[in-house]
mmCIF file of C-alpha atoms in Angstrom:
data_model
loop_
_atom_site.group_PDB
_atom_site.id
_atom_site.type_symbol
_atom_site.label_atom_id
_atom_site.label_comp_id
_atom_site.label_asym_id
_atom_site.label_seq_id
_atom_site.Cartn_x
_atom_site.Cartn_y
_atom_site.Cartn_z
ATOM 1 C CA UNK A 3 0.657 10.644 9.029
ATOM 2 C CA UNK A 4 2.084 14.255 9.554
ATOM 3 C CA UNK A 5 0.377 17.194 9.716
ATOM 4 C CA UNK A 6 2.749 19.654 9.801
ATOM 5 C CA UNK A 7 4.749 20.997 6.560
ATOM 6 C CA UNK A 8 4.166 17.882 4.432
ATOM 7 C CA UNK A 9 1.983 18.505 1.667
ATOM 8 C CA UNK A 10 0.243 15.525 0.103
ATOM 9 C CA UNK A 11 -1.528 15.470 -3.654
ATOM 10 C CA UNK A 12 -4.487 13.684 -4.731
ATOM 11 C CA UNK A 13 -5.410 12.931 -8.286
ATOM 12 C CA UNK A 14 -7.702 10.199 -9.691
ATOM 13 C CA UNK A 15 -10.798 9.196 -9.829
ATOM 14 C CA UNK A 16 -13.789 9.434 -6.993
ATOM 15 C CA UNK A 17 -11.684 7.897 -4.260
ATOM 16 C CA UNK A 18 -9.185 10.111 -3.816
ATOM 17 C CA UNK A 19 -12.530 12.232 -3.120
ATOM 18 C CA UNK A 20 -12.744 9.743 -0.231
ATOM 19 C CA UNK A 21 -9.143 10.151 1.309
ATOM 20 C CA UNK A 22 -9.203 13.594 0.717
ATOM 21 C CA UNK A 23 -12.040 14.210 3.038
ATOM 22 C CA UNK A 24 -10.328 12.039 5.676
ATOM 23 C CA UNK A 25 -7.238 14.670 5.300
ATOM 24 C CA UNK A 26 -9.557 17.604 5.508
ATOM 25 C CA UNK A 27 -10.797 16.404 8.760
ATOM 26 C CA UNK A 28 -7.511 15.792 10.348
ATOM 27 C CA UNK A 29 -6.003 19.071 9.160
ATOM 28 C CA UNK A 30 -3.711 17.501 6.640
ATOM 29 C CA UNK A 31 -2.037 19.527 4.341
ATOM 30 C CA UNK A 32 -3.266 18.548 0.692
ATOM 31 C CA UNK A 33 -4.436 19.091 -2.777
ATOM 32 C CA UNK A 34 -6.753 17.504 -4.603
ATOM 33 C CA UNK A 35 -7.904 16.936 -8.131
ATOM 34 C CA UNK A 36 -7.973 21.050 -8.911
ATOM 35 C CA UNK A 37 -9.463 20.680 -11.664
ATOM 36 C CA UNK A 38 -12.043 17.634 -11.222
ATOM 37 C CA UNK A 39 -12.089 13.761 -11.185
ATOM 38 C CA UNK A 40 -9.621 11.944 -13.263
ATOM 39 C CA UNK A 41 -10.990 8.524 -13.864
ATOM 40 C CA UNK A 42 -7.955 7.229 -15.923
ATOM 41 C CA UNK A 43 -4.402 7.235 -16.486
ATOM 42 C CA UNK A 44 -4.375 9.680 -20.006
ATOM 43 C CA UNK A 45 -6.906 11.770 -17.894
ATOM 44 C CA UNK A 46 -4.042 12.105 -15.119
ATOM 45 C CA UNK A 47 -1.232 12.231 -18.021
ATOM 46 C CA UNK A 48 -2.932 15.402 -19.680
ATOM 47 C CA UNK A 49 -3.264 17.051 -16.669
ATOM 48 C CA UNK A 50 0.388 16.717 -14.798
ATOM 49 C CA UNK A 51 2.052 17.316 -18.507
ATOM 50 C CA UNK A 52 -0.208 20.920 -18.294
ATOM 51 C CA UNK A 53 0.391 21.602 -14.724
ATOM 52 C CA UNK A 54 4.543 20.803 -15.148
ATOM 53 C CA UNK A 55 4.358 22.822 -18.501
ATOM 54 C CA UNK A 56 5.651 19.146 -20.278
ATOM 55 C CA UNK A 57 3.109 19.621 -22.737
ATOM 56 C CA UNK A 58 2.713 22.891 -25.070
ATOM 57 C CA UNK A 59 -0.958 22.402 -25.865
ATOM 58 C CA UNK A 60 -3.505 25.416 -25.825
ATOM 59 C CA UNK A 61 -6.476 24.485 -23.625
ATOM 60 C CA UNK A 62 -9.070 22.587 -25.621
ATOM 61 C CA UNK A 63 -11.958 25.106 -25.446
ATOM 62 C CA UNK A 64 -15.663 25.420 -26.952
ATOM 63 C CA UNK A 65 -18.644 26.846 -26.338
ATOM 64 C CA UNK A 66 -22.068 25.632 -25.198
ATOM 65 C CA UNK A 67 -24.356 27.719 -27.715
ATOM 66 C CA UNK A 68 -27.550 26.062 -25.192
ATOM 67 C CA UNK A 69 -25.561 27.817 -21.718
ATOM 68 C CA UNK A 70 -24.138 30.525 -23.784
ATOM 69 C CA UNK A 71 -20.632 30.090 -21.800
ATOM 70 C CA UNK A 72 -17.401 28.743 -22.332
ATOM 71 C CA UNK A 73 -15.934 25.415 -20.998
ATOM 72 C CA UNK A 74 -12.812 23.470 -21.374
ATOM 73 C CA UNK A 75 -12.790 19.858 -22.493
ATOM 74 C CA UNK A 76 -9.492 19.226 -19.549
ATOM 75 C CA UNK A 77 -11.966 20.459 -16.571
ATOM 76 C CA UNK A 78 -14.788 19.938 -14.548
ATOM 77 C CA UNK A 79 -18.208 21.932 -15.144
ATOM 78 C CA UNK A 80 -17.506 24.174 -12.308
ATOM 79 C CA UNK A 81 -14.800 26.022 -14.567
ATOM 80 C CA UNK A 82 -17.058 27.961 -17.060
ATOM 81 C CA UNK A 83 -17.902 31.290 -17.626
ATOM 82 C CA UNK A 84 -19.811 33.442 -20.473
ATOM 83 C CA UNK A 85 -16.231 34.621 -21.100
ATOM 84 C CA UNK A 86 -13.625 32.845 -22.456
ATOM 85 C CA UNK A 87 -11.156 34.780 -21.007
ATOM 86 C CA UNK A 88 -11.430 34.323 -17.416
ATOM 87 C CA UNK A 89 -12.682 30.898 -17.879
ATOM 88 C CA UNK A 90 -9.285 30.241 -19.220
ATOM 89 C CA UNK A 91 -7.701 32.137 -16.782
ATOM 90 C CA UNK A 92 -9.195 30.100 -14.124
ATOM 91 C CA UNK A 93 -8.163 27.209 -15.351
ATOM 92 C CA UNK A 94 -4.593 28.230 -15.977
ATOM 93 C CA UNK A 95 -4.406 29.460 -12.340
ATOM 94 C CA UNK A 96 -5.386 26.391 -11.149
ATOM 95 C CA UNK A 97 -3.088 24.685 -13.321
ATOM 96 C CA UNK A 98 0.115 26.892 -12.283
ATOM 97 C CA UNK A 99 -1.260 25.911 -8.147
ATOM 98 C CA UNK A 100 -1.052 22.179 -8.861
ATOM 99 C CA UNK A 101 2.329 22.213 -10.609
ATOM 100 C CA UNK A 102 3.457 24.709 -7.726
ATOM 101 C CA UNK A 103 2.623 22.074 -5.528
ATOM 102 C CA UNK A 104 3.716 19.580 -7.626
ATOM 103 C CA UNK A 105 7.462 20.538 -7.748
ATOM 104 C CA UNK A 106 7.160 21.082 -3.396
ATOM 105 C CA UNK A 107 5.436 18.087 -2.363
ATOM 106 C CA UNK A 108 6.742 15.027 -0.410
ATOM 107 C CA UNK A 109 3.926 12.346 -1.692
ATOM 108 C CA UNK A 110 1.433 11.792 -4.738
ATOM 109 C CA UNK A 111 -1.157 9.384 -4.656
ATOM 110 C CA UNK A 112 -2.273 8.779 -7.964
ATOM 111 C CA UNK A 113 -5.853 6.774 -7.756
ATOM 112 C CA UNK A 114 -6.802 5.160 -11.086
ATOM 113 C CA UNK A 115 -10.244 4.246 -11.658
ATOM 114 C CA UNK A 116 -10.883 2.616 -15.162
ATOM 115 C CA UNK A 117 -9.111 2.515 -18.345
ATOM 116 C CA UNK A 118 -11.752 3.607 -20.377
ATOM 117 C CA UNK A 119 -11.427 6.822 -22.080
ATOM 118 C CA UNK A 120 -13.162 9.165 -24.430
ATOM 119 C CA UNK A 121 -12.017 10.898 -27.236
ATOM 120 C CA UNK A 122 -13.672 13.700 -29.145
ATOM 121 C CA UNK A 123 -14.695 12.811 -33.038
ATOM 122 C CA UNK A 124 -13.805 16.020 -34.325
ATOM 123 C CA UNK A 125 -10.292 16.790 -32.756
ATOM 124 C CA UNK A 126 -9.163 13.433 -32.046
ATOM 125 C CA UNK A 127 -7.836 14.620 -28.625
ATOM 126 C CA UNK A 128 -8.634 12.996 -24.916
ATOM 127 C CA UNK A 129 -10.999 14.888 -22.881
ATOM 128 C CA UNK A 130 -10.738 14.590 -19.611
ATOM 129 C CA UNK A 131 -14.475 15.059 -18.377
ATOM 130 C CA UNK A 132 -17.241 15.099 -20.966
ATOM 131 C CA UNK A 133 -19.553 17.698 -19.602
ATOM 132 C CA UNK A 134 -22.341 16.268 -19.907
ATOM 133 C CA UNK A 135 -22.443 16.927 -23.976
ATOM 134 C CA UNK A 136 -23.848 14.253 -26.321
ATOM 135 C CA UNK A 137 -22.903 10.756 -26.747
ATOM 136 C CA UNK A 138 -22.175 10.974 -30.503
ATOM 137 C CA UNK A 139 -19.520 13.676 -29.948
ATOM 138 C CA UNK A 140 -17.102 11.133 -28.707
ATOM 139 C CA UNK A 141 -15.682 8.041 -29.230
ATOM 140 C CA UNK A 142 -14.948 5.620 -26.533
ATOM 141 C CA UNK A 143 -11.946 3.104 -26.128
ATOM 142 C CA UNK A 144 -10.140 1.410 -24.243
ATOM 143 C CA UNK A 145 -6.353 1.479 -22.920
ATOM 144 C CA UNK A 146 -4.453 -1.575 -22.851
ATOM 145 C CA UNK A 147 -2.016 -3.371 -20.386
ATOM 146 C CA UNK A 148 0.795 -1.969 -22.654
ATOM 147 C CA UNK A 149 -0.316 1.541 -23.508
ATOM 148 C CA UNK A 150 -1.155 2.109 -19.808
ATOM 149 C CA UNK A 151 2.249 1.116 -18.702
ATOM 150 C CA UNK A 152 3.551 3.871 -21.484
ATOM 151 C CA UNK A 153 1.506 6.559 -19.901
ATOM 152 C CA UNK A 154 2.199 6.302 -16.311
ATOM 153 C CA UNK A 155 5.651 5.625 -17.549
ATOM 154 C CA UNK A 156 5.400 8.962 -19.066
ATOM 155 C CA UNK A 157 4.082 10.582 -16.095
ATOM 156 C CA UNK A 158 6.347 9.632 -13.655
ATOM 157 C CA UNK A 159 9.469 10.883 -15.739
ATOM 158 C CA UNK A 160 8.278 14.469 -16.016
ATOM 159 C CA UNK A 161 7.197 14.288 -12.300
ATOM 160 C CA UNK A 162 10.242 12.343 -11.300
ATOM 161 C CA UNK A 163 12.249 15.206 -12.855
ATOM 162 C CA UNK A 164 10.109 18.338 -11.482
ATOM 163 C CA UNK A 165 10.593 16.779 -8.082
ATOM 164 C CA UNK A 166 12.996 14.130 -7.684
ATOM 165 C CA UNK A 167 12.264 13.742 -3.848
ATOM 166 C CA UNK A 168 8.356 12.807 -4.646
ATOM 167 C CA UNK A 169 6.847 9.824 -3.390
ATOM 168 C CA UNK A 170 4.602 8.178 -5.570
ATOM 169 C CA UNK A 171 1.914 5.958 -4.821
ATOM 170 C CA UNK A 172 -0.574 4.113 -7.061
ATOM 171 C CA UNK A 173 -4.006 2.603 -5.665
ATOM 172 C CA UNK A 174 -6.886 1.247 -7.652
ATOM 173 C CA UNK A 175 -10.513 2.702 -6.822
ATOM 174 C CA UNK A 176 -12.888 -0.093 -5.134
ATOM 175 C CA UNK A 177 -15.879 1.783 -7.206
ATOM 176 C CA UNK A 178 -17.051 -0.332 -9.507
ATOM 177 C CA UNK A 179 -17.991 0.984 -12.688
ATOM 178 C CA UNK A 180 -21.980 -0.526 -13.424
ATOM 179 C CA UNK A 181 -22.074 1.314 -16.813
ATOM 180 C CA UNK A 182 -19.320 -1.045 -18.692
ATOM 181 C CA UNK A 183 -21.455 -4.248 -16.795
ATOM 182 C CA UNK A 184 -19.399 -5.787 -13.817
ATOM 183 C CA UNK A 185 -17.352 -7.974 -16.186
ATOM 184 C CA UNK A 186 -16.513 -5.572 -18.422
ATOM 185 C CA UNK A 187 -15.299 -3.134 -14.794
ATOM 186 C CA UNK A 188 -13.380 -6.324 -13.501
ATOM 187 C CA UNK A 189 -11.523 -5.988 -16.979
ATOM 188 C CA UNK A 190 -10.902 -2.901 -16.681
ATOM 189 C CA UNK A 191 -8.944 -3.060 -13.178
ATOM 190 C CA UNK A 192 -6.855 -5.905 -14.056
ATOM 191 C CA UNK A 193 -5.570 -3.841 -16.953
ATOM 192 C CA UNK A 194 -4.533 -1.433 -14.367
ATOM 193 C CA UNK A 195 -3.710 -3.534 -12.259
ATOM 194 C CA UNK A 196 -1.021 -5.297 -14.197
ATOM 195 C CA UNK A 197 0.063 -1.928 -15.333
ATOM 196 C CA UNK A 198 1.364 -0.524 -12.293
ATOM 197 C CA UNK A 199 2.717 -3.989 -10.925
ATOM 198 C CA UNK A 200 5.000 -3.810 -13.849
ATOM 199 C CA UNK A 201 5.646 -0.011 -12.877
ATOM 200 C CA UNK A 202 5.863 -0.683 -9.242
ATOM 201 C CA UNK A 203 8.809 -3.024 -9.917
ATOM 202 C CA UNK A 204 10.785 -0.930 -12.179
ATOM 203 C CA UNK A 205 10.650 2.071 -9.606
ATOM 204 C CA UNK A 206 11.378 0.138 -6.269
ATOM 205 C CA UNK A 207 12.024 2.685 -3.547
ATOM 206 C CA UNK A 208 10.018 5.446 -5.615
ATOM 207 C CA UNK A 209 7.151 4.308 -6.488
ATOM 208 C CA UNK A 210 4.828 2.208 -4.233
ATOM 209 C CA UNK A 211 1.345 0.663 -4.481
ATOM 210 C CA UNK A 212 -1.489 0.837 -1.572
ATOM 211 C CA UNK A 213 -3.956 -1.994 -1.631
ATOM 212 C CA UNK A 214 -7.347 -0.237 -1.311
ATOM 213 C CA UNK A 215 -8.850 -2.057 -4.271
ATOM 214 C CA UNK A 216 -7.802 -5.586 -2.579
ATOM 215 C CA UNK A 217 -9.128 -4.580 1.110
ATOM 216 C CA UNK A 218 -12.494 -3.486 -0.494
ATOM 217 C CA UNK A 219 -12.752 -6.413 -2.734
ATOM 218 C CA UNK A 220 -11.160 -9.029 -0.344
ATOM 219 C CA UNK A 221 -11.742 -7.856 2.966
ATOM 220 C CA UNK A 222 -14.575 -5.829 3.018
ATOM 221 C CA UNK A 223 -16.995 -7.964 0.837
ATOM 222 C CA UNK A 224 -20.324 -7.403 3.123
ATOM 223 C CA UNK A 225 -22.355 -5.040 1.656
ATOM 224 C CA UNK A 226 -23.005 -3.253 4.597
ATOM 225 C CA UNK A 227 -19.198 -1.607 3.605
ATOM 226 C CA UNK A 228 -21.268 -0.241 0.492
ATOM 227 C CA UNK A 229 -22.829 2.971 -0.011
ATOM 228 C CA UNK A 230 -26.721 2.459 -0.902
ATOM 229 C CA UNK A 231 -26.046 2.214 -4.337
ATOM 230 C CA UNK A 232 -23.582 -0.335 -4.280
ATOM 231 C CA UNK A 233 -21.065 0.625 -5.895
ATOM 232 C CA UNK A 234 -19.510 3.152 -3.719
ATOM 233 C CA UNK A 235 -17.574 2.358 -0.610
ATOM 234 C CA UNK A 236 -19.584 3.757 2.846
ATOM 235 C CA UNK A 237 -18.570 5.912 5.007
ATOM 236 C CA UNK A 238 -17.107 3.064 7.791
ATOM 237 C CA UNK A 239 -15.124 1.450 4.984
ATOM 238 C CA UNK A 240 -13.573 4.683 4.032
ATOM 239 C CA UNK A 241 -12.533 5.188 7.755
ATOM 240 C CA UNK A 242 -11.189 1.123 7.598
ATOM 241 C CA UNK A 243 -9.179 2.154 4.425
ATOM 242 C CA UNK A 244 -7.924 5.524 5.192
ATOM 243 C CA UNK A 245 -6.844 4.018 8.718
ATOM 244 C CA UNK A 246 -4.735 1.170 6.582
ATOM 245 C CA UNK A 247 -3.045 3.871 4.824
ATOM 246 C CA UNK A 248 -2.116 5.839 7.854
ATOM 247 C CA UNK A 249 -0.191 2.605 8.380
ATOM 248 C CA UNK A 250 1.457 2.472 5.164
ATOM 249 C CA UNK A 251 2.621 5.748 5.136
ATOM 250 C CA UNK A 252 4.574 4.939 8.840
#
């Protein structure tokens, strides 16, 4: 993998976390997730239509009366401020750095994590990270084979035209999701992972798909490749996977 000009983009859930840290190590020139973890593919949707300027929605703002500061229902909990003003600001500049790098960089990795998504009562719209408010303001469902296909569909059409030179590729996060019981997270990955096969083979020569998902599940199964909780992959099996994707990339 280069380290010279190249710029590479992370965005996704937790593992990109993972590979991102391998980059920072080596030097690698790379963004990732400016704005916080994006477990699923509407999450990743809202947030490349904002950065690109595709979308014309105003940022989906409140504030938390208990904190007495503002927050912003499309970022993590680090963006907030007892002003709205900067707050917003904030998030718009780090909106305007991803699309910037966006529109210059040679490859995207787009990590999805679960198709399970949460959608506030009151507005109707998707928030991308539910800072940590209660469980009745939202309502939780679930994407199907069919609508995910639409989104990423979506996505890579208003990337596909900001840069037509970027490389995209898809990967499923290993972490298994305990909350939605391990049946309910297997579902949830072969929804995605149907989705971008179908995606995969309609964008040959764009769009490609790395395996970490598989090598977790299929060749790392000892749970000494785990993180203490289980769920996680360790530190050793990050270094097996990021060293598979060096090899991809050659």
């Amino acid at each position: 993998m280069s380290t010279g000009n190249c710029t590479y983009i992370l965005l996704g859930s937790c593992f990109s976390q993972h590979m991102s840290q391998q980059m920072a190590q080596r030097n690698i020139m790379h963004v990732s997730n400016p704005l916080g973890t994006l477990f699923n593919p509407e999450s990743i949707r809202i947030v490349v239509s904002q950065a690109l300027k595709a979308g014309n929605e105003a940022l989906p703002m409140f504030h938390d009366k208990d904190m007495n500061e503002w927050r912003c229902w499309w970022a993590n909990t680090l963006f907030r401020d007892t002003e709205r003003a900067v707050c917003e600001a904030r998030i718009r500049a780090a909106l305007d750095q991803l699309g910037q790098s966006l529109r210059l960089a040679s490859h995207l990795f787009l990590t999805l994590g679960t198709n399970v998504c949460y959608r506030l009562k009151e507005s109707g719209i998707t928030v991308t990270n539910c800072q940590r408010q209660a469980d009745r303001l939202f309502q939780e469902y679930r994407l199907s084979t069919h609508e995910i296909t639409d989104i990423l569909e979506d996505c890579i059409e208003t990337l596909h035209q900001a840069n037509p030179s970027l490389k995209i590729t898809f990967t499923i996060s290993p972490y298994r999701y305990r909350k939605y019981g391990y049946h309910g997270s297997q579902l949830s990955k072969a929804a995605l992972l149907l989705a971008v096969d179908s995606i995969c083979s309609r964008h040959v020569g764009y769009v490609g798909y790395f395996p970490s998902y598989e090598i977790m599940m299929d060749e790392l199964r000892d749970y000494s490749y785990y993180a203490p909780d289980g769920l996680h992959p360790s530190p050793k099996a990050s270094d097996i996977i990021w060293n598979r994707l060096c090899e991809y990339l050659q």
